[in-house]
Amino acid sequence: MREPATQLVDGNNNGSSLPPQALLERLKDYGQEDAFTLWDELSPDERDLLVRDIEVTFFQQGTIPCVSKDGRFIMETPYRVVFGISFSAICWRLEEIPNLAAAQNWLQRLQMEMEEFIQVRVGDPTFMGYFIDKGVAAAAKVVRKAYPQEKVGVFVRRGKGGPLSVVEYSELDPSLASAINQGTGRLRFCWSNLCLHMFTLDFLNQVASGLEKDSIYHLAEKKIPSIHGQTMGFKLEQFIFDAFPYSPSTALFEVLREEEFAPVKNANGSNFDTPDSARLLVLRLHTRWVVAAGGFLTHSVPLYATGVEVSPLCSYAGENLEAICRGRTFHAPCEITF
């Protein structure tokens, strides 16, 4: 992504830049050409930052055949098997990822995030400092499970002294999901996996071979389109967190749910984890930042349904807002910028 933006000049000598054509073609291959919808609204500096200073690499995930409940391959056509996408071991092979392989001479640690969490703190210095201080090969952010049936994976230790690993909510027996730790009075398995992880590159270079050799998959029972219509069957899946059992040392870092967990998993209209619900969580968090910095809010709709958004150019996690907010009144909803 080092290609400079193309400068076009029309007959009126009005300059207008377009995204690099090579990058657009790559995005089209993955159905992501809409990523530049807001290109015209970016300043020249923001465009330059996007194109020159941020390297985005797209790579193909693995696929695994889907099988029926009786162990047969599910057919898409008489001659083609249905394949499901899986987070395969290729995703751990750094040499398969352009730019990252070359960076191994100076890059020591890698942060991995899930795209559906809009409150992700990219490059979180507190998390990074904790990771370095513990001297571990892997680390994960966690929140306390809200209730026994919450659909989140949890960290468990398999066997006495065994490695930490993640058990998906669909794989955890209901009796274990509800089990109480008598010493603390909390859920026995309470640390929810947010898929906000950090690894050393040395560890990542080793884990791919283990995942390929062991070929351990999660079974996901789903309706699968087939030549015979919708068929109940199994997708075999690997996930990013399947690396943890191979880690010689892992640290868990608890964060506050209301500050770092606003998932988007369902479409608007669902009861939870929608774009609208995540947006409200962000507005409420940023509203607390503004009030803590000495600002005031007015609102024409109930405050629980609105709030303010603080531009990341102003604050990373609520810090340094006093000069902008103290003594000022903001009418929600609004965005606070410089």
Coordinates of C-alpha atoms in Angstrom, one line a residue, residues 96-275:
E96 CA 2.4 -16.1 4.2
I97 CA 1.5 -12.5 5.2
P98 CA 3.3 -9.9 3.0
N99 CA 4.9 -7.0 4.9
L100 CA 4.6 -8.8 8.3
A101 CA 7.3 -11.4 7.4
A102 CA 9.7 -8.6 6.6
A103 CA 8.9 -6.8 9.8
Q104 CA 10.0 -9.7 12.0
N105 CA 13.5 -8.2 12.2
W106 CA 12.2 -5.5 14.5
L107 CA 8.6 -6.5 15.5
Q108 CA 8.4 -8.6 18.7
R109 CA 4.7 -8.7 19.6
L110 CA 1.5 -8.7 17.7
Q111 CA -2.0 -7.6 18.9
M112 CA -5.0 -9.3 17.4
E113 CA -8.5 -8.0 17.5
M114 CA -12.0 -9.0 16.3
E115 CA -13.6 -6.6 13.9
E116 CA -17.0 -6.7 15.5
F117 CA -15.9 -5.0 18.7
I118 CA -16.1 -1.2 18.1
Q119 CA -14.5 -0.3 21.4
V120 CA -11.2 -2.0 20.7
R121 CA -8.2 -0.1 22.0
V122 CA -5.7 -0.6 19.2
G123 CA -2.2 -0.7 20.6
D124 CA -3.5 -0.4 24.2
P125 CA -0.4 0.7 26.2
T126 CA -1.7 -0.6 29.5
F127 CA -2.4 -4.1 28.0
M128 CA 1.0 -4.0 26.3
G129 CA 2.8 -3.0 29.5
Y130 CA 1.0 -5.8 31.4
F131 CA 2.0 -8.3 28.7
I132 CA 5.6 -7.3 28.7
D133 CA 5.8 -7.2 32.5
K134 CA 4.4 -10.7 32.8
G135 CA 6.9 -12.0 30.3
V136 CA 4.4 -14.4 28.8
A137 CA 4.0 -15.8 25.3
A138 CA 0.3 -15.0 25.1
A139 CA -2.2 -12.7 26.8
A140 CA -5.9 -12.0 26.5
K141 CA -8.3 -9.4 27.7
V142 CA -11.3 -10.8 29.6
V143 CA -14.5 -9.6 31.3
R144 CA -16.6 -11.2 33.9
K145 CA -19.4 -13.3 32.5
A146 CA -22.6 -11.4 32.9
Y147 CA -24.8 -14.5 33.5
P148 CA -24.4 -18.3 33.1
Q149 CA -26.1 -18.5 29.7
E150 CA -24.3 -15.6 28.1
K151 CA -23.1 -16.7 24.7
V152 CA -19.4 -16.2 25.1
G153 CA -16.5 -18.6 25.3
V154 CA -14.7 -18.9 28.6
F155 CA -11.1 -19.6 29.6
V156 CA -10.6 -22.9 31.4
R157 CA -7.6 -24.9 32.6
R158 CA -7.7 -28.4 31.3
G159 CA -6.3 -30.7 34.0
K160 CA -4.2 -29.8 37.0
G161 CA -1.4 -27.5 35.9
G162 CA -2.5 -27.8 32.3
P163 CA -2.5 -24.9 29.8
L164 CA -5.3 -22.3 29.6
S165 CA -7.7 -22.8 26.7
V166 CA -11.0 -21.4 25.5
V167 CA -14.2 -23.5 25.6
E168 CA -17.0 -22.1 23.4
Y169 CA -20.4 -21.5 25.0
S170 CA -21.9 -24.2 22.8
E171 CA -19.4 -26.7 24.1
L172 CA -19.8 -26.0 27.8
D173 CA -22.2 -28.3 29.6
P174 CA -25.1 -26.2 31.2
S175 CA -24.3 -27.5 34.6
L176 CA -20.7 -26.3 34.3
A177 CA -21.8 -23.0 32.9
S178 CA -23.9 -22.4 36.1
A179 CA -21.4 -23.9 38.5
I180 CA -20.4 -21.6 41.4
N181 CA -16.9 -21.2 42.9
Q182 CA -17.7 -21.8 46.6
G183 CA -14.6 -19.7 47.6
T184 CA -15.6 -16.6 45.7
G185 CA -19.3 -17.0 45.2
R186 CA -18.9 -16.2 41.5
L187 CA -19.3 -18.4 38.5
R188 CA -16.7 -21.1 38.4
F189 CA -16.0 -20.3 34.7
C190 CA -16.4 -16.6 34.7
W191 CA -13.6 -15.2 32.4
S192 CA -15.2 -14.4 29.0
N193 CA -13.0 -14.5 26.0
L194 CA -13.2 -11.2 24.0
C195 CA -10.9 -12.3 21.2
L196 CA -8.6 -9.3 22.1
H197 CA -5.2 -11.0 22.3
M198 CA -1.5 -10.4 22.2
F199 CA 1.2 -12.8 21.2
T200 CA 5.0 -12.8 20.8
L201 CA 6.1 -13.4 17.3
D202 CA 8.4 -16.2 18.5
F203 CA 5.3 -18.1 19.7
L204 CA 3.3 -17.4 16.5
N205 CA 6.1 -18.8 14.4
Q206 CA 5.8 -22.1 16.3
V207 CA 2.0 -22.5 16.8
A208 CA 1.1 -23.1 13.1
S209 CA 2.8 -26.5 12.9
G210 CA 1.0 -27.6 16.1
L211 CA -2.4 -26.6 14.8
E212 CA -1.8 -28.3 11.5
K213 CA -0.5 -31.5 13.1
D214 CA -3.2 -31.9 15.6
S215 CA -6.1 -30.8 13.4
I216 CA -8.5 -30.2 16.3
Y217 CA -11.7 -28.6 15.2
H218 CA -14.9 -27.2 16.8
L219 CA -18.2 -28.7 15.5
A220 CA -20.8 -26.1 14.7
E221 CA -24.2 -27.5 13.9
K222 CA -25.9 -25.2 11.3
K223 CA -28.3 -25.2 8.4
I224 CA -26.1 -25.6 5.3
P225 CA -27.2 -24.8 1.8
S226 CA -26.9 -27.9 -0.4
I227 CA -28.1 -29.6 -3.6
H228 CA -31.1 -30.8 -1.5
G229 CA -31.9 -27.4 0.0
Q230 CA -31.1 -26.4 3.6
T231 CA -29.5 -29.4 5.3
M232 CA -28.6 -29.7 9.0
G233 CA -24.9 -30.5 9.3
F234 CA -21.6 -29.6 10.8
K235 CA -19.0 -27.0 10.0
L236 CA -15.5 -27.8 11.2
E237 CA -14.0 -24.6 12.5
Q238 CA -10.7 -23.4 14.0
F239 CA -10.5 -20.1 15.8
I240 CA -7.8 -17.6 16.7
F241 CA -8.0 -18.6 20.3
D242 CA -7.1 -22.3 19.5
A243 CA -3.5 -21.1 19.8
F244 CA -3.7 -20.8 23.6
P245 CA -3.3 -24.5 24.5
Y246 CA 0.1 -24.4 22.8
S247 CA 1.3 -21.4 24.7
P248 CA 3.9 -22.1 27.5
S249 CA 2.6 -19.2 29.5
T250 CA -0.6 -17.1 29.3
A251 CA -1.8 -14.1 31.2
L252 CA -5.4 -12.8 31.5
F253 CA -6.1 -9.1 31.8
E254 CA -9.5 -8.1 33.2
V255 CA -11.1 -5.0 31.7
L256 CA -14.4 -3.3 32.4
R257 CA -17.3 -4.5 30.3
E258 CA -18.8 -1.1 29.9
E259 CA -15.5 0.3 28.6
E260 CA -14.3 -2.3 26.1
F261 CA -17.1 -4.7 25.2
A262 CA -19.6 -3.5 22.7
P263 CA -20.0 -6.4 20.3
V264 CA -21.8 -6.3 16.9
K265 CA -23.0 -9.8 16.2
N266 CA -26.6 -9.4 15.1
A267 CA -28.6 -7.1 12.7
N268 CA -30.6 -4.2 14.0
G269 CA -34.0 -5.5 15.2
S270 CA -32.5 -8.3 17.3
N271 CA -32.6 -8.1 21.0
F272 CA -28.9 -7.6 21.7
D273 CA -25.4 -7.1 20.2
T274 CA -26.6 -5.0 17.3
P275 CA -25.0 -1.9 15.6

